[in-house]
Short mmCIF file of N, CA and C and ligand atoms in Angstrom, two decimals:
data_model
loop_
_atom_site.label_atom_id
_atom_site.label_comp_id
_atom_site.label_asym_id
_atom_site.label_seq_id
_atom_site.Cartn_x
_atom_site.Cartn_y
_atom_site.Cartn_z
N UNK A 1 -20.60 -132.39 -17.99
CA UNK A 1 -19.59 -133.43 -18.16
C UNK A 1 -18.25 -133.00 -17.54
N UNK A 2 -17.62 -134.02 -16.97
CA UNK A 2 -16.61 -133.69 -16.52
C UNK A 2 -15.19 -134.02 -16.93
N UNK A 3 -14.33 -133.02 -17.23
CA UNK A 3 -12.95 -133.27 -17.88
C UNK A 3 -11.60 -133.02 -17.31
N UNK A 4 -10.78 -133.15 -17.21
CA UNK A 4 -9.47 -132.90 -16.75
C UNK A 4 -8.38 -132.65 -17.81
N UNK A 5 -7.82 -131.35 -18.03
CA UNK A 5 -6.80 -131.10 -19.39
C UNK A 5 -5.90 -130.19 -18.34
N UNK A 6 -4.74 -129.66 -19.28
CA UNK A 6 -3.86 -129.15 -19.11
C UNK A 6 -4.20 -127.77 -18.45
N UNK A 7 -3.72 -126.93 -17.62
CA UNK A 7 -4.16 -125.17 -17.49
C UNK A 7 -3.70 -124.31 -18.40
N UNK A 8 -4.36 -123.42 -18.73
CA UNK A 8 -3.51 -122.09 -19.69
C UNK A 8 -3.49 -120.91 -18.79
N UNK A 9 -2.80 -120.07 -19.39
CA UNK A 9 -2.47 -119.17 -18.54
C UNK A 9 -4.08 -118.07 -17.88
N UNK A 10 -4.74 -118.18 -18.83
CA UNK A 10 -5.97 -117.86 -18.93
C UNK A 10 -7.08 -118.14 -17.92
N UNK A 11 -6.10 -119.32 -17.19
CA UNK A 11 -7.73 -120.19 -16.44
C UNK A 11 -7.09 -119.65 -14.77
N UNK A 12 -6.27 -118.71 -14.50
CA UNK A 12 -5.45 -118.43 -13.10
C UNK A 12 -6.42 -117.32 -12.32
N UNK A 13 -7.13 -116.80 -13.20
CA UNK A 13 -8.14 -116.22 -12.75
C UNK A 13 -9.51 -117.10 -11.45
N UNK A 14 -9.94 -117.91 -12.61
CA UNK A 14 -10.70 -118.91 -11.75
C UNK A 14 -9.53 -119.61 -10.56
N UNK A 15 -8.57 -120.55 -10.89
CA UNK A 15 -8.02 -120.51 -10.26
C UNK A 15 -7.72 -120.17 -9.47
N UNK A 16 -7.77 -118.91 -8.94
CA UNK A 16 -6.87 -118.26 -7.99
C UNK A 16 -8.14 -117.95 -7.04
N UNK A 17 -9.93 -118.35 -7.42
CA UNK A 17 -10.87 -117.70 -7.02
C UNK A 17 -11.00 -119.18 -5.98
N UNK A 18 -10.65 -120.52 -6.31
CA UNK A 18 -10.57 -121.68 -5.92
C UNK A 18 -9.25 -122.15 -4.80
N UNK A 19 -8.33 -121.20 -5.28
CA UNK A 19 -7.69 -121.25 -4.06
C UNK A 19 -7.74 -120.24 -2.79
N UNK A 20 -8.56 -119.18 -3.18
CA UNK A 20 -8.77 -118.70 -1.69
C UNK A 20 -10.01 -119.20 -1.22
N UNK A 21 -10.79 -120.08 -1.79
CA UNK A 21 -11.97 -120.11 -1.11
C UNK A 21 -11.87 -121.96 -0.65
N UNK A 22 -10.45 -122.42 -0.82
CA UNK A 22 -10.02 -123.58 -0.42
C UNK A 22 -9.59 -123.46 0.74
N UNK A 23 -8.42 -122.24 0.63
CA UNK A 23 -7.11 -122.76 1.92
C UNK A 23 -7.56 -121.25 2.43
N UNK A 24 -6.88 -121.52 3.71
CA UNK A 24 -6.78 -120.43 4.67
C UNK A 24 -5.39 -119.40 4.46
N UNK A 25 -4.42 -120.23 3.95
CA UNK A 25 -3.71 -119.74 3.60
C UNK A 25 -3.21 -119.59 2.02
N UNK A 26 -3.74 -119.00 1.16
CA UNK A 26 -3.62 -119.49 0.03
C UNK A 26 -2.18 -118.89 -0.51
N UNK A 27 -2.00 -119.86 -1.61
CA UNK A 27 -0.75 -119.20 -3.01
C UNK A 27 -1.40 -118.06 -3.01
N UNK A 28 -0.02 -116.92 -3.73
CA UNK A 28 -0.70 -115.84 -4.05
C UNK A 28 -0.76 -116.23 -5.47
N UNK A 29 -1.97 -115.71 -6.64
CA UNK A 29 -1.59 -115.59 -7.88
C UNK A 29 -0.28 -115.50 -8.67
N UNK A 30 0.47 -114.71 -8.23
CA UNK A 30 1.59 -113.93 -9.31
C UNK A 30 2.60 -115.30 -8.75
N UNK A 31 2.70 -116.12 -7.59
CA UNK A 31 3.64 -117.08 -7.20
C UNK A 31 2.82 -118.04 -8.10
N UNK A 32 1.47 -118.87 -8.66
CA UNK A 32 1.23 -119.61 -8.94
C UNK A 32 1.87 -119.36 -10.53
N UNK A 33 1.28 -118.36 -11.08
CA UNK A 33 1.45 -118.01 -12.14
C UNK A 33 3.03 -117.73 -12.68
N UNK A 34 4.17 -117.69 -11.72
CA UNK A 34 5.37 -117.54 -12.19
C UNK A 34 6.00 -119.15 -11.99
N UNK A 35 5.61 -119.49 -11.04
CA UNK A 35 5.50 -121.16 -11.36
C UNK A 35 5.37 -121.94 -12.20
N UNK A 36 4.20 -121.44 -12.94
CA UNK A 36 3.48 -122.04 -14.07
C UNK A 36 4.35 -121.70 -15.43
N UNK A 37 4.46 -120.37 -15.59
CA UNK A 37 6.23 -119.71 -16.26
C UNK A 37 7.08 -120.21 -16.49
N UNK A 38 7.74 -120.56 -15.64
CA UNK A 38 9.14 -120.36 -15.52
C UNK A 38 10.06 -121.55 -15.03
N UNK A 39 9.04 -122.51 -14.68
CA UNK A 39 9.52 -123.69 -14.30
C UNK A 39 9.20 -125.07 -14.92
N UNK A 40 10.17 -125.26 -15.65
CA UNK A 40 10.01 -126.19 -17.05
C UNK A 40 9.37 -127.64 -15.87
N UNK A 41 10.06 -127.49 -14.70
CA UNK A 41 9.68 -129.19 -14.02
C UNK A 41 8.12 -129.32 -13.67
N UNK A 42 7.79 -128.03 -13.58
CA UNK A 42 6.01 -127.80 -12.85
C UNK A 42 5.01 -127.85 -14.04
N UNK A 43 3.63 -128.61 -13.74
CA UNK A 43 2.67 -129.09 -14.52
C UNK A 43 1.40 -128.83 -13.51
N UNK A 44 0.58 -128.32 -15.05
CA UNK A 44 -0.88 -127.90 -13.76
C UNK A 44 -2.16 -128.48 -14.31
N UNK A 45 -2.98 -128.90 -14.08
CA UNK A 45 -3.81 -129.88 -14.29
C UNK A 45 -5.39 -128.85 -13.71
N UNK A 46 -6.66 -128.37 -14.80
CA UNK A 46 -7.63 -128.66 -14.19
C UNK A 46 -8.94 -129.42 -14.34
N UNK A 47 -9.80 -129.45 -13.47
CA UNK A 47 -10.98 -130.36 -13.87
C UNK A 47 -12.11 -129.29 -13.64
N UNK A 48 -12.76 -129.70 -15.08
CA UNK A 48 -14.20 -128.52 -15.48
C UNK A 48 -15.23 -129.73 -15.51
N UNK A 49 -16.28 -129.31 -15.11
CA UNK A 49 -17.56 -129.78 -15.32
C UNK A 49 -18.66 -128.25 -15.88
N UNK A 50 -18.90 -129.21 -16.78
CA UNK A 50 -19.64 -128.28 -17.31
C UNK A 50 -19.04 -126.83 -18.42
N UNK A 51 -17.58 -126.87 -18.52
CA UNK A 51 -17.16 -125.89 -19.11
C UNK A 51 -16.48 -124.89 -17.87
N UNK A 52 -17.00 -125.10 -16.49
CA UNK A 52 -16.55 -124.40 -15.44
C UNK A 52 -15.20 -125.03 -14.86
N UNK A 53 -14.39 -124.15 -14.26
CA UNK A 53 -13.15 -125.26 -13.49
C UNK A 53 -13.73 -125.34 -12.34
N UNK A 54 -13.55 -126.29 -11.43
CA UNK A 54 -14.21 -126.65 -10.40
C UNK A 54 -12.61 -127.15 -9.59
N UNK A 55 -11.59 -127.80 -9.95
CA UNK A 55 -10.61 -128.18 -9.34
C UNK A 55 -9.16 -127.87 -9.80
N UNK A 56 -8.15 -127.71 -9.06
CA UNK A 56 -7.06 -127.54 -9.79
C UNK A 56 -5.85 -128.36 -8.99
N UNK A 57 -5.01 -128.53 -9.92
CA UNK A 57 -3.41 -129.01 -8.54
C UNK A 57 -2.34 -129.01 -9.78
N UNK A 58 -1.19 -128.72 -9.02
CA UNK A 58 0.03 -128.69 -9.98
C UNK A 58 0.90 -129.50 -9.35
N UNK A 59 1.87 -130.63 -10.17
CA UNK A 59 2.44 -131.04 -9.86
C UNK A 59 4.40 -130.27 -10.09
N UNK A 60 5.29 -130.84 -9.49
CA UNK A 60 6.83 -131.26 -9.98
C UNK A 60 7.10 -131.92 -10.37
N UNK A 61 7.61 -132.60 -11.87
CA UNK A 61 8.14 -133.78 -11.77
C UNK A 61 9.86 -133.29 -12.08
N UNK A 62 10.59 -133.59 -11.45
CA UNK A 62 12.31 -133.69 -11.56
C UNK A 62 12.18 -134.80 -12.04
N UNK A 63 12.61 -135.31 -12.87
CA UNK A 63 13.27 -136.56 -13.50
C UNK A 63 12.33 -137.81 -12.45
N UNK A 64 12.80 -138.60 -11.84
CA UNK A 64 12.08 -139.36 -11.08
C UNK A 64 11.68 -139.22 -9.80
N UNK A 65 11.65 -137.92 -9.36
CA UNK A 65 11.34 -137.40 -8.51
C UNK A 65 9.57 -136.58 -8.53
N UNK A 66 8.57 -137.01 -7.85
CA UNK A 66 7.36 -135.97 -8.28
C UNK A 66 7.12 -135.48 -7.17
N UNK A 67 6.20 -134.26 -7.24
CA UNK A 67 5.84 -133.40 -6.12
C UNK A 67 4.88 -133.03 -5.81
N UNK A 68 3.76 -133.22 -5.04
CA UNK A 68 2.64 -132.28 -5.37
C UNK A 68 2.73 -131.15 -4.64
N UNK A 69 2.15 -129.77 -5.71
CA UNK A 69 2.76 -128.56 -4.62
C UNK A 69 1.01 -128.26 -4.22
N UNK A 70 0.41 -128.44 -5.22
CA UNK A 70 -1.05 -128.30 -4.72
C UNK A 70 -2.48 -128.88 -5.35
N UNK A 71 -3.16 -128.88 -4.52
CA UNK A 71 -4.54 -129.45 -4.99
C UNK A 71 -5.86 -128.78 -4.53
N UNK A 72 -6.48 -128.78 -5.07
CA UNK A 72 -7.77 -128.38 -4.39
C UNK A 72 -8.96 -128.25 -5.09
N UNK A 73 -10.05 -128.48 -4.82
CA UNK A 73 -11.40 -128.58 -4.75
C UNK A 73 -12.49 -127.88 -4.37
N UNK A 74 -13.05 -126.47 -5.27
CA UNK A 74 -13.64 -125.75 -5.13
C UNK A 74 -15.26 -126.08 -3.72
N UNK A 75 -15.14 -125.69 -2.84
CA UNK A 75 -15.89 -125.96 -1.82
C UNK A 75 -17.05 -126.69 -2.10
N UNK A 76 -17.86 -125.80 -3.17
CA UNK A 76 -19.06 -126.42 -2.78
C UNK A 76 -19.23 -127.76 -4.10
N UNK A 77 -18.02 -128.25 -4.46
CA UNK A 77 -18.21 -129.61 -5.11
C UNK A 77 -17.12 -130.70 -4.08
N UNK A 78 -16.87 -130.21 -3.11
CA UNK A 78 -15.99 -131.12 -2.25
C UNK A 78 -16.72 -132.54 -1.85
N UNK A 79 -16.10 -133.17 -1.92
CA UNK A 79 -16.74 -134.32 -1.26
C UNK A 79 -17.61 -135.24 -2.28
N UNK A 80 -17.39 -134.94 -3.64
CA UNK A 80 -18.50 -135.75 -4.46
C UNK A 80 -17.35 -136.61 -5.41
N UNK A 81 -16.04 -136.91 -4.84
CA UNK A 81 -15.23 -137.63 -5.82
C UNK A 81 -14.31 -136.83 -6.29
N UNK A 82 -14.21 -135.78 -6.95
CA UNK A 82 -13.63 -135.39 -7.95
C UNK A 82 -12.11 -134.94 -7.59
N UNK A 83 -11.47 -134.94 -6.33
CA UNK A 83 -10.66 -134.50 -5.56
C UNK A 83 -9.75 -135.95 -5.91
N UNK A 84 -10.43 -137.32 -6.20
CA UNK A 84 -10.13 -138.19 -5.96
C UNK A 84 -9.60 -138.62 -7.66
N UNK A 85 -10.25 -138.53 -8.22
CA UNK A 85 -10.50 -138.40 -9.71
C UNK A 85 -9.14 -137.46 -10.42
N UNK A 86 -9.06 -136.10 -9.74
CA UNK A 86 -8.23 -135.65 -10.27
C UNK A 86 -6.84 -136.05 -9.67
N UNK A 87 -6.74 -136.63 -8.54
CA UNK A 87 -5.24 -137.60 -7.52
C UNK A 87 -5.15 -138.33 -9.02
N UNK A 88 -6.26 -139.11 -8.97
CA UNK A 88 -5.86 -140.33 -10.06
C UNK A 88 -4.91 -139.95 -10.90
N UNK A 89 -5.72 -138.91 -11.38
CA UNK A 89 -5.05 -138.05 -12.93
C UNK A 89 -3.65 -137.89 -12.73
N UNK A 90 -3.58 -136.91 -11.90
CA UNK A 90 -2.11 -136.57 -11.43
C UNK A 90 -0.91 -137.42 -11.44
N UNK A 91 -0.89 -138.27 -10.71
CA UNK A 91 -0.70 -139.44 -10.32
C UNK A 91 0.09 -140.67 -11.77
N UNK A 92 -1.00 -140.36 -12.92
CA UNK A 92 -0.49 -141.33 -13.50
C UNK A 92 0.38 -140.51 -14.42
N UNK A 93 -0.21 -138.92 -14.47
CA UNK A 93 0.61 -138.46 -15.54
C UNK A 93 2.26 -138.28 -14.65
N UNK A 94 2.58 -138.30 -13.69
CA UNK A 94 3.60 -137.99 -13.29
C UNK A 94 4.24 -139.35 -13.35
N UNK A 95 4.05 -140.19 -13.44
CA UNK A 95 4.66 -141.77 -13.95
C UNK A 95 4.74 -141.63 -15.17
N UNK A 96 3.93 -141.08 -16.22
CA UNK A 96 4.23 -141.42 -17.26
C UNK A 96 5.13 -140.28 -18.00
N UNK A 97 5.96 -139.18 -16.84
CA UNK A 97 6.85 -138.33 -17.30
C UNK A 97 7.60 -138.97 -16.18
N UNK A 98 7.76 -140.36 -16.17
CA UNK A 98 8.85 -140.85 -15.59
C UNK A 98 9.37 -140.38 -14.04
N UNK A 99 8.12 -140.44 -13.55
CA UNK A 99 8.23 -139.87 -11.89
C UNK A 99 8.43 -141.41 -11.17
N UNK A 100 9.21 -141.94 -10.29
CA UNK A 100 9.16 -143.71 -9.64
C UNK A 100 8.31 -142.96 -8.17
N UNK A 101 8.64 -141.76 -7.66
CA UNK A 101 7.95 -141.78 -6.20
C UNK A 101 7.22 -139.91 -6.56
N UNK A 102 5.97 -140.05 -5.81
CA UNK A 102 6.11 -138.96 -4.86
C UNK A 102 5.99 -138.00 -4.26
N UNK A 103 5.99 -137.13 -3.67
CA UNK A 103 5.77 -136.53 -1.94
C UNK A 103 4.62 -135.65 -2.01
N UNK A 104 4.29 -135.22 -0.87
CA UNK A 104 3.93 -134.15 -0.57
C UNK A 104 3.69 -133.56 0.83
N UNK A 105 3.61 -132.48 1.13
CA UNK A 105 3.26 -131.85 2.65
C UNK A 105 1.55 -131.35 2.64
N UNK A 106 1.38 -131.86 3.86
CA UNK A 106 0.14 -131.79 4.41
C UNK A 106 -0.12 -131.44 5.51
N UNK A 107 -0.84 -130.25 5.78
CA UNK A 107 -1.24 -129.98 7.82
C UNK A 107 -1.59 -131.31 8.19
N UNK A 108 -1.09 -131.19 9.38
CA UNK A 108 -1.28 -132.81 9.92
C UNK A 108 -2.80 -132.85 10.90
N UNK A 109 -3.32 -131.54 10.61
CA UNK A 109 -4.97 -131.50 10.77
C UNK A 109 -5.79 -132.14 9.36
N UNK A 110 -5.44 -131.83 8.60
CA UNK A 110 -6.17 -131.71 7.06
C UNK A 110 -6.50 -133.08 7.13
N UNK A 111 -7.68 -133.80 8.05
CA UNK A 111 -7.69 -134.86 7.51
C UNK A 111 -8.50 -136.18 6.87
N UNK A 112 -9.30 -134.89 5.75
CA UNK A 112 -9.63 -135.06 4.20
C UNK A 112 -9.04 -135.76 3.71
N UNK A 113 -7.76 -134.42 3.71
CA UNK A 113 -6.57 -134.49 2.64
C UNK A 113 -5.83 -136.29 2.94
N UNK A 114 -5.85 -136.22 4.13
CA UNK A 114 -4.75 -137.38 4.31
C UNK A 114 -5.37 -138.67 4.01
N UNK A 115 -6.79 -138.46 4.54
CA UNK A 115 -7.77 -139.53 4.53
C UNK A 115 -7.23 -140.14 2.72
N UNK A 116 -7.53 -139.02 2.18
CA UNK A 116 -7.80 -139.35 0.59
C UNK A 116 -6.36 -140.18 -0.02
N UNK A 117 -4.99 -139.28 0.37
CA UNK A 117 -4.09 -139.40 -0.34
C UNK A 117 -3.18 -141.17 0.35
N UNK A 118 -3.54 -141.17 1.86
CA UNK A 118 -3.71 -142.91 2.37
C UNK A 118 -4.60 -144.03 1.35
N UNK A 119 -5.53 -143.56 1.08
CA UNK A 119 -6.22 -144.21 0.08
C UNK A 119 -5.71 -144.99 -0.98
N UNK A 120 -4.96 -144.15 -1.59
CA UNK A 120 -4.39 -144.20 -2.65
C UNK A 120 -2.67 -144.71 -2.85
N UNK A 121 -2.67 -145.01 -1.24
CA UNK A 121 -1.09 -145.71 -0.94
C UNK A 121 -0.13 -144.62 -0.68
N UNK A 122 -0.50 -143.22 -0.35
CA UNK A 122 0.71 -142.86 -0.12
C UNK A 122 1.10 -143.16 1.89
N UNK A 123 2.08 -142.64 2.67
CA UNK A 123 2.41 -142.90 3.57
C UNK A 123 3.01 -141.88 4.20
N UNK A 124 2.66 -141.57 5.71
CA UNK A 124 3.45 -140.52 6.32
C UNK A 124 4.57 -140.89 6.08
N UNK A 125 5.76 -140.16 5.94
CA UNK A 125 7.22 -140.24 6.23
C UNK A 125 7.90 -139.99 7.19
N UNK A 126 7.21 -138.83 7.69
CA UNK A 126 7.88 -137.57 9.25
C UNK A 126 6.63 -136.75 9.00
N UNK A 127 7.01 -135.51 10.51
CA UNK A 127 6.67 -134.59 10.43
C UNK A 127 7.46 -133.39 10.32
N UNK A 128 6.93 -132.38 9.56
CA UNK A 128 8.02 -131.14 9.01
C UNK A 128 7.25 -130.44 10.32
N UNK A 129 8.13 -129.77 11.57
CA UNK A 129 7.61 -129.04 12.63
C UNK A 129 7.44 -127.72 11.60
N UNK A 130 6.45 -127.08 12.53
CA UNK A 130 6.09 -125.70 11.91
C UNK A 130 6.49 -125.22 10.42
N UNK A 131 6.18 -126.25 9.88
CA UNK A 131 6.36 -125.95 8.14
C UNK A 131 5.75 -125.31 7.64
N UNK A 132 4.68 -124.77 8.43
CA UNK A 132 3.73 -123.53 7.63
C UNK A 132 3.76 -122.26 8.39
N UNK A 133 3.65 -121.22 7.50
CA UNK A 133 4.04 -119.80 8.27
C UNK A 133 3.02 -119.26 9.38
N UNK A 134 1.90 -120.28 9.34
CA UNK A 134 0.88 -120.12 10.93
C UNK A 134 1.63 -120.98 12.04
N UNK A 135 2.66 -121.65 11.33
CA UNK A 135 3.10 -122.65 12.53
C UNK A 135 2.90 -123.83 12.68
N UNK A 136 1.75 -124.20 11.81
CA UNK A 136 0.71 -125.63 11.57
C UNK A 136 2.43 -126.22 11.39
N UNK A 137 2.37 -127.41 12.12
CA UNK A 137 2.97 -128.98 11.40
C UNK A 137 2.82 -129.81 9.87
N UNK A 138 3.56 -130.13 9.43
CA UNK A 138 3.30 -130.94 8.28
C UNK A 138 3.51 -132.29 8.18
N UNK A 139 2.90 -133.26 7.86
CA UNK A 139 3.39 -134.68 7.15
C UNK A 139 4.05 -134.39 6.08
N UNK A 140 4.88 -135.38 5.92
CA UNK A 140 5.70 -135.42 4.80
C UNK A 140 4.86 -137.19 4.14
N UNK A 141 4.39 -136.83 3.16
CA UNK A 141 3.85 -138.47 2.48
C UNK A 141 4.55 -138.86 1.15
N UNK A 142 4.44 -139.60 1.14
CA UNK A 142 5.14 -140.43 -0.16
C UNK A 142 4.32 -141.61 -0.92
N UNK A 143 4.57 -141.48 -1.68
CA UNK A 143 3.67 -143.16 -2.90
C UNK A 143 5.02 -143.24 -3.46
N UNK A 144 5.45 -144.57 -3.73
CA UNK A 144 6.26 -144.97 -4.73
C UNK A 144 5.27 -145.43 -6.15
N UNK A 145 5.38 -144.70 -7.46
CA UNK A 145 4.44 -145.03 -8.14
C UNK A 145 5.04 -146.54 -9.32
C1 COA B 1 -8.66 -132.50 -0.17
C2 COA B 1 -9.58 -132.30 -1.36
C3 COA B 1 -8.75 -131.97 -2.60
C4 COA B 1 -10.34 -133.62 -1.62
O1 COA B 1 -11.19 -133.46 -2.74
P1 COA B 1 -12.74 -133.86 -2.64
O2 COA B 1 -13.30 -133.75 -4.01
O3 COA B 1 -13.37 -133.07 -1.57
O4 COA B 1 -12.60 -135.37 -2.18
P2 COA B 1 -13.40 -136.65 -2.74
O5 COA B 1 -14.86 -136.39 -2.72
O6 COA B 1 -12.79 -137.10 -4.02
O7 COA B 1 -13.06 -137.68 -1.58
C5 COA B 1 -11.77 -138.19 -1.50
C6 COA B 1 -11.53 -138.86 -0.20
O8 COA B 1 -11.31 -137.84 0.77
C7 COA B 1 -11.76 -138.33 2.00
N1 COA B 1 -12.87 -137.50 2.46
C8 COA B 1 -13.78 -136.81 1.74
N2 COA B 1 -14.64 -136.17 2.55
C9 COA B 1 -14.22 -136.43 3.81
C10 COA B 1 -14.65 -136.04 5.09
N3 COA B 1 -15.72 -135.24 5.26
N4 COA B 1 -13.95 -136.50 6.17
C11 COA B 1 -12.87 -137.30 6.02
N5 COA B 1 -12.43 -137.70 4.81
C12 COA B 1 -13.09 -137.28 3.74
C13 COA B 1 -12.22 -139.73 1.80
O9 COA B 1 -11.11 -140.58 1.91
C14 COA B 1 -12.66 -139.67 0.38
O10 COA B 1 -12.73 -140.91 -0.21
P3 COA B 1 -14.09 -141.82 -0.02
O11 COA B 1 -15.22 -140.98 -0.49
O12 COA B 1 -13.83 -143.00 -0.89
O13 COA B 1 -14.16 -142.14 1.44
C15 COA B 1 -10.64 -131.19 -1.12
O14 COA B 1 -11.40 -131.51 0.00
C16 COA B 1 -10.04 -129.81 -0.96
O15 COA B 1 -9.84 -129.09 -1.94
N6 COA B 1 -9.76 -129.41 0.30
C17 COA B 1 -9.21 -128.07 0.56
C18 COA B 1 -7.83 -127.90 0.01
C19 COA B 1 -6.88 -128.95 0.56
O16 COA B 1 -6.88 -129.22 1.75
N7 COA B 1 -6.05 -129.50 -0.33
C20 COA B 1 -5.04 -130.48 0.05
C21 COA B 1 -3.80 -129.78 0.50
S1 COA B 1 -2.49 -130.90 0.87
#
């Protein structure tokens, strides 16, 4: 069965096993985890099936401002929804901590990622040149929620 709750500090382990086997460039642990700390605006969200985490993403919300800093979807359940499922999630809880819009950066290759988050109404804004420390380009997207 599949669920989506809050993260504890406990689950950064798996976590952290899901983000290197996501991104090429991953968070390091001790940055996710002091994030998760220390920053009253940041919220982390995962989804277990089965008792396992399979997905994770943390949002920002500033006052009416939201952020996504990350998402991701353990490889070998990619592509069966749940990437989509947990947007949803995200999404409404950051409206209902009073978020009106908002953003995020994306390789302007990633395009899963973009495929999915167009879906769902958000919209390029610009591109952030070499916003990533390989140099990759970024979209800047937005949803007004
Ligand atoms: C991006 C990611 C979170 C999506 O999660 P997912 O569970 O794989 O995606 P879903 O199965 O829910 O599919 C969501 C949508 O993504 C798009 N998508 C999925 N597979 C795709 C593919 N092979 N090609 C293009 N688009 C695809 C589609 O729009 C899909 O919706 P649809 O099935 O209605 O067409 C996941 O692929 C992932 O973790 N990727 C690596 C990390 C990453 O890039 N994170 C985003 C950083 S900004």
């Amino acid at each position: 069965m599949i669920k989506i709750e809050r993260v504890t500090l406990l689950d950064f382990d798996e976590i952290d096993g899901i983000e290197k086997r996501s991104f090429a460039h991953p968070y390091p642990k001790t940055l996710l985890i002091h994030d998760f700390n220390n920053n009253d605006f940041s919220h982390y969200y995962k989804v277990s099936l089965d008792k396992k985490i399979i997905g994770y993403a943390g949002i920002w919300c500033t006052f009416e401002d939201g952020q996504i800093i990350t998402i991701a979807i353990d490889p070998k359940h990619q592509g069966m929804g749940y990437g989509k499922k947990l947007l949803k999630f995200i999404l409404a809880e950051a409206k209902q901590r009073g978020c009106e819009q908002m953003t995020l950066e994306v390789r302007v290759h990633n395009e899963r990622a973009i495929q999915m988050y167009q879906q769902f109404g958000f919209h390029k804004l610009t591109v952030r040149k070499r916003y990533y420390e390989n140099g990759d380009d970024a979209f800047l997207m937005k949803i007004d929620l």
